[in-house]
Coordinates of C-alpha atoms in Angstrom, one line a residue:
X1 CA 0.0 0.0 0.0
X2 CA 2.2 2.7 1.2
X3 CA 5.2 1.6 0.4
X4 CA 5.4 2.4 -2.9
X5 CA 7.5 0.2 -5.0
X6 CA 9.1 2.6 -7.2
X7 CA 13.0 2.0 -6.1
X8 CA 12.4 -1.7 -5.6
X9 CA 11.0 -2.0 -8.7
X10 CA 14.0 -0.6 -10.5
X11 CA 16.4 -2.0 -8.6
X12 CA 14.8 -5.9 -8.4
X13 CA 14.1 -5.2 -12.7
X14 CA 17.7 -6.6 -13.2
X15 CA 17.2 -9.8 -11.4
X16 CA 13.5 -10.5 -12.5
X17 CA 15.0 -9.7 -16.7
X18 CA 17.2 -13.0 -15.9
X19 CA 15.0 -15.1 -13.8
X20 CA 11.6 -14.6 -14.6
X21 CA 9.5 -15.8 -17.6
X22 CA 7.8 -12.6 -19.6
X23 CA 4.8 -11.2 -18.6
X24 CA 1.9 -9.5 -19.5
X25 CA 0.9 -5.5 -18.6
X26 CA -2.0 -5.2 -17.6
X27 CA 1.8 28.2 5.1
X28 CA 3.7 28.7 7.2
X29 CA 7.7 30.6 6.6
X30 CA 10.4 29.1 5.6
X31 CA 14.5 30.5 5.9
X32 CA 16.7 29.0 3.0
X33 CA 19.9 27.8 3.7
X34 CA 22.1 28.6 0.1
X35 CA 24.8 25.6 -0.6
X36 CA 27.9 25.9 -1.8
X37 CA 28.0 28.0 -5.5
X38 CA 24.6 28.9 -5.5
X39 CA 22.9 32.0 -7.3
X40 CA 20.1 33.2 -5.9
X41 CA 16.8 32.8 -8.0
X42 CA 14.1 34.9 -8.4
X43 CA 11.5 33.6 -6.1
X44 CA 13.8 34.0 -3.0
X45 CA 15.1 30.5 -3.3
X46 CA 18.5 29.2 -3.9
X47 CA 19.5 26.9 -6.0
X48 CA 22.7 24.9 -7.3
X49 CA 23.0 22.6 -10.1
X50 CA 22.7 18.9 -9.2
X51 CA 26.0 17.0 -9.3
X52 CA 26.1 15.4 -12.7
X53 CA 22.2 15.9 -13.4
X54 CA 22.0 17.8 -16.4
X55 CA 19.5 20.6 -15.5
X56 CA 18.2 19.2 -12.1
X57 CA 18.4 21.8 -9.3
X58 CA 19.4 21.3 -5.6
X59 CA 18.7 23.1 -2.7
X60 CA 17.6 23.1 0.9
X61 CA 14.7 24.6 3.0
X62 CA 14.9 25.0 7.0
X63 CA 11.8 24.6 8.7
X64 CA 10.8 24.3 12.6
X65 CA 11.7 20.8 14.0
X66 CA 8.0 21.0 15.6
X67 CA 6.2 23.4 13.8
X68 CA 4.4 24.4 17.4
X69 CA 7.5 25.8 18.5
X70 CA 8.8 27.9 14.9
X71 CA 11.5 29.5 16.8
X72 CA 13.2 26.5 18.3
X73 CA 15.1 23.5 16.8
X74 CA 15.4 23.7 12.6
X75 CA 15.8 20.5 10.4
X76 CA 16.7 20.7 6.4
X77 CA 14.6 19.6 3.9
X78 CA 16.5 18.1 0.4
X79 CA 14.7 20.0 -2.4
X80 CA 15.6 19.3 -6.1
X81 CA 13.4 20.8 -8.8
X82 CA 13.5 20.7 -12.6
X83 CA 11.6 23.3 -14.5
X84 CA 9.7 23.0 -17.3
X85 CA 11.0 21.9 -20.2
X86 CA 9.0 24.1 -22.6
X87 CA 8.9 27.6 -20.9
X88 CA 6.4 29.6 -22.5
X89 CA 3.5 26.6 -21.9
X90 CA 4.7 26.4 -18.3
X91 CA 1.5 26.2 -16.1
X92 CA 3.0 26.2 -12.4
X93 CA 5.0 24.4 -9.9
X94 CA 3.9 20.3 -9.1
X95 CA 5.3 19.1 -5.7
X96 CA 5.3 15.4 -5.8
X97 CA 5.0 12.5 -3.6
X98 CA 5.7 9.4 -4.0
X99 CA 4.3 7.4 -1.4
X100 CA 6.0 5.0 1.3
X101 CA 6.0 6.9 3.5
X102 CA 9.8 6.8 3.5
X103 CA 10.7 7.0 -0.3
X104 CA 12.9 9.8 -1.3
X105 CA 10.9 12.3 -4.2
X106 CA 14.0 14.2 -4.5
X107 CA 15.5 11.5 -5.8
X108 CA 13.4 10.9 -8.2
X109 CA 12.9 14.1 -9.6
X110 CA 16.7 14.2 -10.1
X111 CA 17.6 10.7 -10.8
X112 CA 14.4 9.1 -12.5
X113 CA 12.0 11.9 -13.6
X114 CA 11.8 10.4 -17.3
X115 CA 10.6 7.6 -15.9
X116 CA 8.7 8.9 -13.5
X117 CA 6.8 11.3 -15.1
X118 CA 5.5 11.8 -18.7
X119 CA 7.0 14.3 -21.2
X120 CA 3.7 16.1 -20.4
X121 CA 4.4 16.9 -17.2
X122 CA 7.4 17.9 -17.8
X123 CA 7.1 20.1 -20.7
X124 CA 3.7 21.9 -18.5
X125 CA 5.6 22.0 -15.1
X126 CA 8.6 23.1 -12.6
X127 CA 8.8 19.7 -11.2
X128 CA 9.2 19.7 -7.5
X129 CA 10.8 16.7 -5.4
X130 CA 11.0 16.9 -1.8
X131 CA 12.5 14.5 1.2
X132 CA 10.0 14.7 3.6
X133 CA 11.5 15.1 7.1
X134 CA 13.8 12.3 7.9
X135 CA 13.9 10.9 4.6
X136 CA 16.5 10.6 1.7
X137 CA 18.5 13.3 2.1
X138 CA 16.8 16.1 4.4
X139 CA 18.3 16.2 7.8
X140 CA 18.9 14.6 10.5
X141 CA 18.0 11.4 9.1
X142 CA 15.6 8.8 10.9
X143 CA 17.7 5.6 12.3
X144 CA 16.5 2.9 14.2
X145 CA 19.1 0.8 15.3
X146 CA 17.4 -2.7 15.7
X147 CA 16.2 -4.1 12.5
X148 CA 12.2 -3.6 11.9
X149 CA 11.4 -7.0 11.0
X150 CA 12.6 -9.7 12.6
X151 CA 11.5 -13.1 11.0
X152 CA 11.7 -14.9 14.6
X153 CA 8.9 -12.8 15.7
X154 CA 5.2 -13.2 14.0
X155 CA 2.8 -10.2 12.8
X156 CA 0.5 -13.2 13.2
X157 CA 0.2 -14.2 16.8
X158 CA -1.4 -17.4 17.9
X159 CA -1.3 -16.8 21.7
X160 CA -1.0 -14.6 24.5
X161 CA 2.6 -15.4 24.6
X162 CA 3.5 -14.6 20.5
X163 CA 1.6 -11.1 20.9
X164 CA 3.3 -10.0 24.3
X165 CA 6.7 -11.3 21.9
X166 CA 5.2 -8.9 19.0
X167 CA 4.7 -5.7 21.5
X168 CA 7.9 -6.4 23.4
X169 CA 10.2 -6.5 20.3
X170 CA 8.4 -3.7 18.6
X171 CA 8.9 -1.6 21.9
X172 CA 12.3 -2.1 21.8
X173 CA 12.9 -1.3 18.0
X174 CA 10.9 2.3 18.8
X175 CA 13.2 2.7 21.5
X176 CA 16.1 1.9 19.4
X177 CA 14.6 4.8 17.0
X178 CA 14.2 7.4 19.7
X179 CA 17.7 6.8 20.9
X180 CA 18.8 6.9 17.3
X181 CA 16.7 9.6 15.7
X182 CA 16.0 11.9 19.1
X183 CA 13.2 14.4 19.4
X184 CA 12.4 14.1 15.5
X185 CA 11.0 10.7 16.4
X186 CA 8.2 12.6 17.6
X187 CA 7.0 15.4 14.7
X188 CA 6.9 13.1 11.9
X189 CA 2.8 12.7 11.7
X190 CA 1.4 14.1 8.2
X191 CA -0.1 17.7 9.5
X192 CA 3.8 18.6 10.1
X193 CA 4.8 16.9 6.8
X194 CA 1.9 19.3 5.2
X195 CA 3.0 21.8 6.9
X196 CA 6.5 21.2 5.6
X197 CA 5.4 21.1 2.0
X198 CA 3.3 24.6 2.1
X199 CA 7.1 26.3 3.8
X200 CA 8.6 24.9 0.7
X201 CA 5.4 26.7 -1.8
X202 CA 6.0 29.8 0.5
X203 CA 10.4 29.6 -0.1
X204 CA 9.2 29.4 -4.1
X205 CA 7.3 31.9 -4.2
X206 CA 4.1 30.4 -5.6
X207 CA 0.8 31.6 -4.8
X208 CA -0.2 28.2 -5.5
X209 CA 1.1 24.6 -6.2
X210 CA -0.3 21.7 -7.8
X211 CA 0.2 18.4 -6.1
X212 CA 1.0 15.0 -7.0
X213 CA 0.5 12.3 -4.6
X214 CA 0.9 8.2 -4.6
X215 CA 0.0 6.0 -1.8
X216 CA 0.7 7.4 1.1
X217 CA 1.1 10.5 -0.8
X218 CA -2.7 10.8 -1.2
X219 CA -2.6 11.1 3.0
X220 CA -0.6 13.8 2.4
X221 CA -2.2 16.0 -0.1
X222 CA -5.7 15.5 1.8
X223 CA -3.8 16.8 5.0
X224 CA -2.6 19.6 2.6
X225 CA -5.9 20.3 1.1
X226 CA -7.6 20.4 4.7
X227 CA -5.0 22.4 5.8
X228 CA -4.5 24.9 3.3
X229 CA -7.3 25.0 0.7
X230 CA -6.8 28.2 -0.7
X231 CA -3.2 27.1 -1.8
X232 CA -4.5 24.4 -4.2
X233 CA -4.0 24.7 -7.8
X234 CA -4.4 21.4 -8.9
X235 CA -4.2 17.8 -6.7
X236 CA -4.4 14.0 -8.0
X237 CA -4.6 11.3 -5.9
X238 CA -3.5 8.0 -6.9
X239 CA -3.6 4.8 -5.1
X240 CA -5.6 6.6 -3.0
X241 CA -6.1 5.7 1.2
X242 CA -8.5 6.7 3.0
X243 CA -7.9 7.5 6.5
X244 CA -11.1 8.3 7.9
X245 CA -11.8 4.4 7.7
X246 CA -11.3 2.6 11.0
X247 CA -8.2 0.5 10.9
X248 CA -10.8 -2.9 11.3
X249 CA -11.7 -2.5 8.1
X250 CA -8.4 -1.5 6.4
X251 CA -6.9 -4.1 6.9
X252 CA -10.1 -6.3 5.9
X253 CA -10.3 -4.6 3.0
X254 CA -6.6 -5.0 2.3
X255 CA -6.9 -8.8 2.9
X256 CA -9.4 -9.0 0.5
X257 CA -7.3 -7.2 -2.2
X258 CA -4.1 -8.7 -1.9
X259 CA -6.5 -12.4 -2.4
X260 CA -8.2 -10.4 -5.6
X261 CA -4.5 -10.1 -6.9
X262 CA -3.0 -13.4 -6.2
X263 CA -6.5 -15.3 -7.8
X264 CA -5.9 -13.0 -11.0
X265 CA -2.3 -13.7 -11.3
X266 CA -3.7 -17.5 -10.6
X267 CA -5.9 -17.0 -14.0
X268 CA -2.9 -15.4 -15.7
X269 CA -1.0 -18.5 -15.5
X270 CA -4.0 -20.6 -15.9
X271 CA -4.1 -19.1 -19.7
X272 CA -0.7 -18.0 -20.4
X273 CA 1.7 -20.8 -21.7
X274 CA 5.2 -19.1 -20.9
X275 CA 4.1 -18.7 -17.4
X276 CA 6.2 -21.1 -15.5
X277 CA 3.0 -22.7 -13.2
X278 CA 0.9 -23.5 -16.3
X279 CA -1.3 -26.4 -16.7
X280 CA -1.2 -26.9 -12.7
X281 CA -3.8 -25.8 -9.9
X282 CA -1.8 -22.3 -8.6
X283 CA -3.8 -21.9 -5.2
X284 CA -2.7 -25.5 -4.6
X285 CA 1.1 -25.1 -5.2
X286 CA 1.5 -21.7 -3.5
X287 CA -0.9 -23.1 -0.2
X288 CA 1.9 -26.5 -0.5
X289 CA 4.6 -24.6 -0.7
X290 CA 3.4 -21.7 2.5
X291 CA 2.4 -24.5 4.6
X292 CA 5.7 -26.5 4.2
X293 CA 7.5 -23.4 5.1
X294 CA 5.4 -23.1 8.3
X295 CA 6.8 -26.9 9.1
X296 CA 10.2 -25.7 8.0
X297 CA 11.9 -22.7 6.2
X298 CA 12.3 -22.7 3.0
X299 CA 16.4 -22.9 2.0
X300 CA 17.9 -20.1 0.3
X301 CA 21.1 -20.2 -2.0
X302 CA 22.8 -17.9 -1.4
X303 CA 21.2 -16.3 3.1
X304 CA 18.9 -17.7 5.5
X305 CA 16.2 -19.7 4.7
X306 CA 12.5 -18.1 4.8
X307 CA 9.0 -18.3 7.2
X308 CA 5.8 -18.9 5.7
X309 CA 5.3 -15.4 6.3
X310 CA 8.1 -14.1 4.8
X311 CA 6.7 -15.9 1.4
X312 CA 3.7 -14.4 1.6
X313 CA 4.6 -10.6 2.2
X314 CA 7.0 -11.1 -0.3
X315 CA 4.4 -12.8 -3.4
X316 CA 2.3 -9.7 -1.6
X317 CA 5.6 -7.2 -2.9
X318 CA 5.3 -8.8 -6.6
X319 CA 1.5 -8.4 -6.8
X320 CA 2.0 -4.7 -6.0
X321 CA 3.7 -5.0 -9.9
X322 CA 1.9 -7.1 -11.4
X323 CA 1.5 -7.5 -14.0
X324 CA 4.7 -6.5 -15.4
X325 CA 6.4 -9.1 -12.2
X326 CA 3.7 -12.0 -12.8
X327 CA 6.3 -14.2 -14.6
X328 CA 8.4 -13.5 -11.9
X329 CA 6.4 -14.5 -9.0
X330 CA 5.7 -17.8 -11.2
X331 CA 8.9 -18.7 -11.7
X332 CA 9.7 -17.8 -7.8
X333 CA 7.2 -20.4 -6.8
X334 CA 8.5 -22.7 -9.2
X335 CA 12.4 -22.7 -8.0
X336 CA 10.5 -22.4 -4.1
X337 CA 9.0 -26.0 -4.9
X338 CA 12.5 -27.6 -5.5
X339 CA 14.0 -25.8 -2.6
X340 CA 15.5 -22.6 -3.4
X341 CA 13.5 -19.4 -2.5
X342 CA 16.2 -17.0 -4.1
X343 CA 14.0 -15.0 -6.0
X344 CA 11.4 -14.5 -2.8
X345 CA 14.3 -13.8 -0.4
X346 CA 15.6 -10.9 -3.1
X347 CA 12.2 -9.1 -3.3
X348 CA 11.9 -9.4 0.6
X349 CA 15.8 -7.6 1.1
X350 CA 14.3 -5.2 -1.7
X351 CA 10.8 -4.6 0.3
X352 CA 11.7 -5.0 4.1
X353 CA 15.5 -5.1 4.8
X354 CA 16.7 -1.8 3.9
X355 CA 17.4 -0.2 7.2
X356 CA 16.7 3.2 6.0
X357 CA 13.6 2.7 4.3
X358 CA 11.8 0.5 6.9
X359 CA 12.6 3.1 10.0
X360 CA 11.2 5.9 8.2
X361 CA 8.2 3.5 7.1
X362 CA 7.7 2.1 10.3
X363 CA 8.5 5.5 12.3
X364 CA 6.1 7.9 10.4
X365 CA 3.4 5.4 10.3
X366 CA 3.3 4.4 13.8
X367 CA 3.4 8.5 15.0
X368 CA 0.4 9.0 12.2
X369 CA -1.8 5.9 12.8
X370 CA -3.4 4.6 15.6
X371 CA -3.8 0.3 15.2
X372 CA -7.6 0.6 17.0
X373 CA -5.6 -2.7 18.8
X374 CA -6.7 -2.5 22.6
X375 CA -5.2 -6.2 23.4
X376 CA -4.5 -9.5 21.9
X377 CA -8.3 -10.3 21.6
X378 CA -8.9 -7.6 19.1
X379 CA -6.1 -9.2 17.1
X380 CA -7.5 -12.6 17.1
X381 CA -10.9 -10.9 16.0
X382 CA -9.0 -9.4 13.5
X383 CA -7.3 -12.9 12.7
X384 CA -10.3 -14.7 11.7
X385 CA -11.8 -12.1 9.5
X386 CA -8.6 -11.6 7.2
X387 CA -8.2 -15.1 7.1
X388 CA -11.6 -15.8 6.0
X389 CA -11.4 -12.7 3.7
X390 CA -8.3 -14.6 2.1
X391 CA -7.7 -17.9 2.3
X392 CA -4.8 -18.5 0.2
X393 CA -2.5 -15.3 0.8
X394 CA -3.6 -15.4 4.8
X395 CA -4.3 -11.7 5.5
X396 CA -1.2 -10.5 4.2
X397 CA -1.3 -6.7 3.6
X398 CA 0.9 -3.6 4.3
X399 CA -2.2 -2.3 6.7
X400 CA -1.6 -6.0 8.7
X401 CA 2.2 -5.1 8.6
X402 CA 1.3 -1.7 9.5
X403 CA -0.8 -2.1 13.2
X404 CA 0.8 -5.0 14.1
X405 CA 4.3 -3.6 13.9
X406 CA 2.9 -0.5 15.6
X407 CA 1.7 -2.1 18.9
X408 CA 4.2 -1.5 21.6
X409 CA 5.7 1.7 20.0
X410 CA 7.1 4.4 22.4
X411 CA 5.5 7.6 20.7
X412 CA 1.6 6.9 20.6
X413 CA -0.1 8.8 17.6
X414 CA -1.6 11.7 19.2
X415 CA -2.9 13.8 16.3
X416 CA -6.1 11.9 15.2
X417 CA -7.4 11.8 11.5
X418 CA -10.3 14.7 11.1
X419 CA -13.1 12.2 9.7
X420 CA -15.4 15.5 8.8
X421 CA -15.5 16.6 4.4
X422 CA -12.5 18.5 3.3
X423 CA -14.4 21.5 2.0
X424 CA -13.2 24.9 0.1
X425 CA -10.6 23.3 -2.1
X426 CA -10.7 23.2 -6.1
X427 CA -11.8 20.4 -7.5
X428 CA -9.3 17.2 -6.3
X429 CA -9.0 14.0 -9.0
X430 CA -8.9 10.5 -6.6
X431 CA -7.3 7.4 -8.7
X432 CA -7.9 4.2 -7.9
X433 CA -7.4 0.9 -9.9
X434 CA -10.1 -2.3 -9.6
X435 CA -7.4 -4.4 -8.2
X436 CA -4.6 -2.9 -6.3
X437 CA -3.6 -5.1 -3.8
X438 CA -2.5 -1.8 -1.7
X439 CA -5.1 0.5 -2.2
X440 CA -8.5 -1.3 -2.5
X441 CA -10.9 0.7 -5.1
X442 CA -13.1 1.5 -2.4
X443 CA -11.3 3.9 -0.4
X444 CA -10.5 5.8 -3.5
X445 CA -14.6 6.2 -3.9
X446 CA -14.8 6.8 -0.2
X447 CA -12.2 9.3 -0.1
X448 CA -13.7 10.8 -3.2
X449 CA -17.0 11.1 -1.4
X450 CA -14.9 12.7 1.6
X451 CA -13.4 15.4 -0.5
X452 CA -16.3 18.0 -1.5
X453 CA -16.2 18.4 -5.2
X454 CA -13.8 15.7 -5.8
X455 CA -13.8 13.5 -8.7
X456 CA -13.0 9.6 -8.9
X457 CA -11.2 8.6 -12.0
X458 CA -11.3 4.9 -11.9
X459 CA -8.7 2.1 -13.8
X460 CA -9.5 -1.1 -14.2
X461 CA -6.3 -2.5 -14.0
X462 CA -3.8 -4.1 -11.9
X463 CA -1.3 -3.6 -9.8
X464 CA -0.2 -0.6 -7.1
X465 CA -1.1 3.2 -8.9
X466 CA -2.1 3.5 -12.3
X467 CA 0.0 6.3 -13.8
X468 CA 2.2 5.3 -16.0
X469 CA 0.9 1.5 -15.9
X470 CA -2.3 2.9 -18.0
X471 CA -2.2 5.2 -21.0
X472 CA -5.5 6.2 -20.6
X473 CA -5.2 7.3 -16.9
X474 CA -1.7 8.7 -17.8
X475 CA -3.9 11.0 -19.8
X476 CA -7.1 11.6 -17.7
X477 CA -4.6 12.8 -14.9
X478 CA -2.0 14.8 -17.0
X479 CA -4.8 17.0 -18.9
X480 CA -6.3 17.5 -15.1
X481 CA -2.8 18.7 -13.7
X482 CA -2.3 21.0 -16.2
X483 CA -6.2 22.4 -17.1
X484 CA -7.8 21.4 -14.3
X485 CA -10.2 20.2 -15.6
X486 CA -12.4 16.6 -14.2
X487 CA -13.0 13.8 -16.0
X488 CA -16.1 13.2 -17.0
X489 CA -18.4 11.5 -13.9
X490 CA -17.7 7.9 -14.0
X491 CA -14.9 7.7 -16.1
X492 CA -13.1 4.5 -16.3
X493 CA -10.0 3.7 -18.1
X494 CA -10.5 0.3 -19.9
X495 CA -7.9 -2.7 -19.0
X496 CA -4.8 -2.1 -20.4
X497 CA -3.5 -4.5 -23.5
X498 CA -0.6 -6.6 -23.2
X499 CA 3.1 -4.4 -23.6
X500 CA 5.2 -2.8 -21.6
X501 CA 3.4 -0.1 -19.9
X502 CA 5.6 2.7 -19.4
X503 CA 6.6 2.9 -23.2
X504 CA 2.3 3.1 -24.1
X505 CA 2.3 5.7 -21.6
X506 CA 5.0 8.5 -21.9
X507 CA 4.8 10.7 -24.8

């Protein structure tokens, strides 16, 4: 869900191209601190050119460690803009998030913007990226010094005994953050992220921005919107959450999402011949091969051999792709069977090992969410409905990773989610896609409904987002960004054709 799979997707690409079998697509102020060889621009912002980034531009923005306090304690934000590529059609400034919460948008914008956004967008727009506080490259960073997951300990527990394990060890990884990370540990809920973004609009100099938000990024650009209407130009929401919904139901409806997606990329093998499971029963393998890891781990080449749940969240991690990683989840099944989960134990390092990633993941979400979890008995409730809700995938979701792994932690959420209409905003665009295993349709509609004037632009398609994985949305959201302008009520993008999606969808 909210950790978006942009950088795991590139980075894992390499491995999947050799191992897996081809599949199909489906305000507040701000004070700028000027680095080294800057010039000052015209909007009171400094800039310097991005080390070896051909017109990508650096710079950083101070803002108030807790924005209660503005005159205490300062922390850096890593800014890196690229304006628009054709001047004199320029429209305004986009900020950009990508989701995670945790994955850097400055780098990106600086790094990946090509791929990241289409020629559209870039020829319309001054293309914003910015580290949100504690992330990439804004300062200080957030650490944890025990690791966030820990296969010996279960998100799943079946006693007393495994959830007192669960609250104990996430306990001590929070405190491992806090001793790490200090007071920041504490500001990093998404009103102070909002609040962040709107100092860097004020440190440009725009009036007005429009937004761009993925995943967790559509938490952010509702906070935004709630916060500071009158500064909206434009917003889209993609993979769209909606956190007005009580957690009970998140991660319901998460369970029965991620089950959607592993049935469909069940059929997809069922009728594609180069898929490496075809011609066999898939829910049977995969609930084999899941149950023989719960007896034993499975053995990797080349590290430690893996839990049952460690298969799961990691065939979860591919379905976030599919379809462009179906073949690979096939074939990672496949070489499971005979013993070697190499391919599973790569896209679990890519999705839950990186240190950096999964404390600012696990940090944000646990200061900005509260689980709803008042004792092991709610989580057995909870047990038996995402279980039943999915029978072969088990209640695997990011929301399941998400309260579980919160219980225990040292900084409760104290800023609760405002469940009344955001009102007084332009008109905001809500994405969703009819099977996202992250983002479940429905809380696109119901944040749609939440957001006065809103439209829903819907995708039938799979996987985690739909820009750039559908032409047609690509479109629907680009002419919005830069016009304004809805699509038309009940618009729906038909399902994508087989191809590579990012080469149907940048112009």
């Amino acid at each position: 869900m909210m950790r978006h799979l942009t950088i795991v997707t590139v980075a894992f690409a390499v491995t999947l191209a050799s191992a897996a079998t081809p599949a199909p697509a489906g305000g507040g102020s701000a004070t700028v601190r000027a680095p080294a060889r800057t010039a000052p621009s015209t909007a009171g912002m400094s800039w310097h050119a991005c080390a070896d980034r051909p017109g990508a531009e650096c710079g950083v923005v101070s803002v108030p460690l807790d924005w209660n306090a503005p005159a205490g304690a300062k922390i850096e934000l890593s800014v890196v803009r690229r304006r628009a590529t054709d001047p004199a059609a320029r429209v305004g400034t986009l900020l950009y998030n990508p989701g995670g919460p945790g994955v850097p948008a400055a780098l990106l914008v600086r790094d990946y913007a090509a791929d990241t956004f289409s020629a559209e967008l870039r020829r319309r727009f001054d293309i914003v990226g910015i580290d949100p506080r504690g992330v990439g490259e804004s300062t200080p960073a957030l650490r944890c010094t025990l690791p966030v997951h820990d296969p010996a300990i279960s998100r799943f527990p079946e006693s007393r005994a495994a959830y007192d394990r669960l609250v104990t060890s996430n306990a001590a990884v929070g405190r491992s953050c806090l001793r790490a990370t200090g007071p920041l540990l504490g500001q990093l809920d998404t009103a102070t992220v909002a609040r962040d973004f709107d100092a860097v609009r004020a440190a440009l100099g725009e009036a007005k921005i429009s937004f761009f938000g993925k995943s967790y990024g559509s938490m952010l650009g509702t906070r935004y919107a709630r916060l500071f209407p009158g500064r909206v130009r434009t917003m889209a929401l993609d993979g769209a959450v909606d956190q007005a919904i009580p957690t009970s139901r998140l991660v319901t409806d998460a369970a029965r999402a991620v089950e959607d997606s592993f049935d469909r990329f069940a059929a997809w093998c069922d009728r594609t011949a180069t898929c490496a499971l075809h011609g066999r029963d898939v829910g049977q393998v995969w609930d084999r091969l899941v149950a023989a890891a719960g007896r034993a781990p499975i053995k990797v080449r080349d590290g430690r051999p893996l839990t049952a749940e460690e298969l799961r969240y990691s065939a979860y991690a591919f379905l976030t792709a599919t379809p462009e990683y179906a073949g690979g989840l096939a074939t990672a099944i496949s070489q499971a069977e005979r013993g070697d989960a190499q391919l599973f134990a790569t896209m679990r390092a890519q999705a839950l090992d990186d240190p950096v990633s999964t404390a600012a993941y696990r940090s944000i979400l646990c200061t900005d969410v509260d689980p709803e979890i008042r004792g092991y008995g709610d989580v057995r409730v909870r047990m038996r409905r995402v279980r039943a809700a999915a029978p072969h995938m088990r209640g695997t979701s990011e929301f399941w990773d998400m309260t579980t792994g919160c219980l225990g932690w040292p900084i409760p959420p104290t800023r609760t989610q405002p469940r009344t209409p955001v009102r007084d905003v332009p008109a905001i665009l809500v994405v969703g896609n009819t099977h996202d295993p992250a983002t479940p349709l429905a809380w696109a509609r119901s944040l749609s409904a939440r957001i006065e004037g809103a439209g829903l632009l819907t995708n039938d398609g799979d996987g985690h987002t739909a820009y750039l994985r559908s032409a047609c949305a690509t479109e629907h959201i680009d002419t919005y960004l830069v016009t304004g302008t809805l699509p038309p009520t009940g618009t729906t993008c038909p399902a994508t054709p087989p191809g590579p999606p990012a080469s149907r969808a940048r112009t």
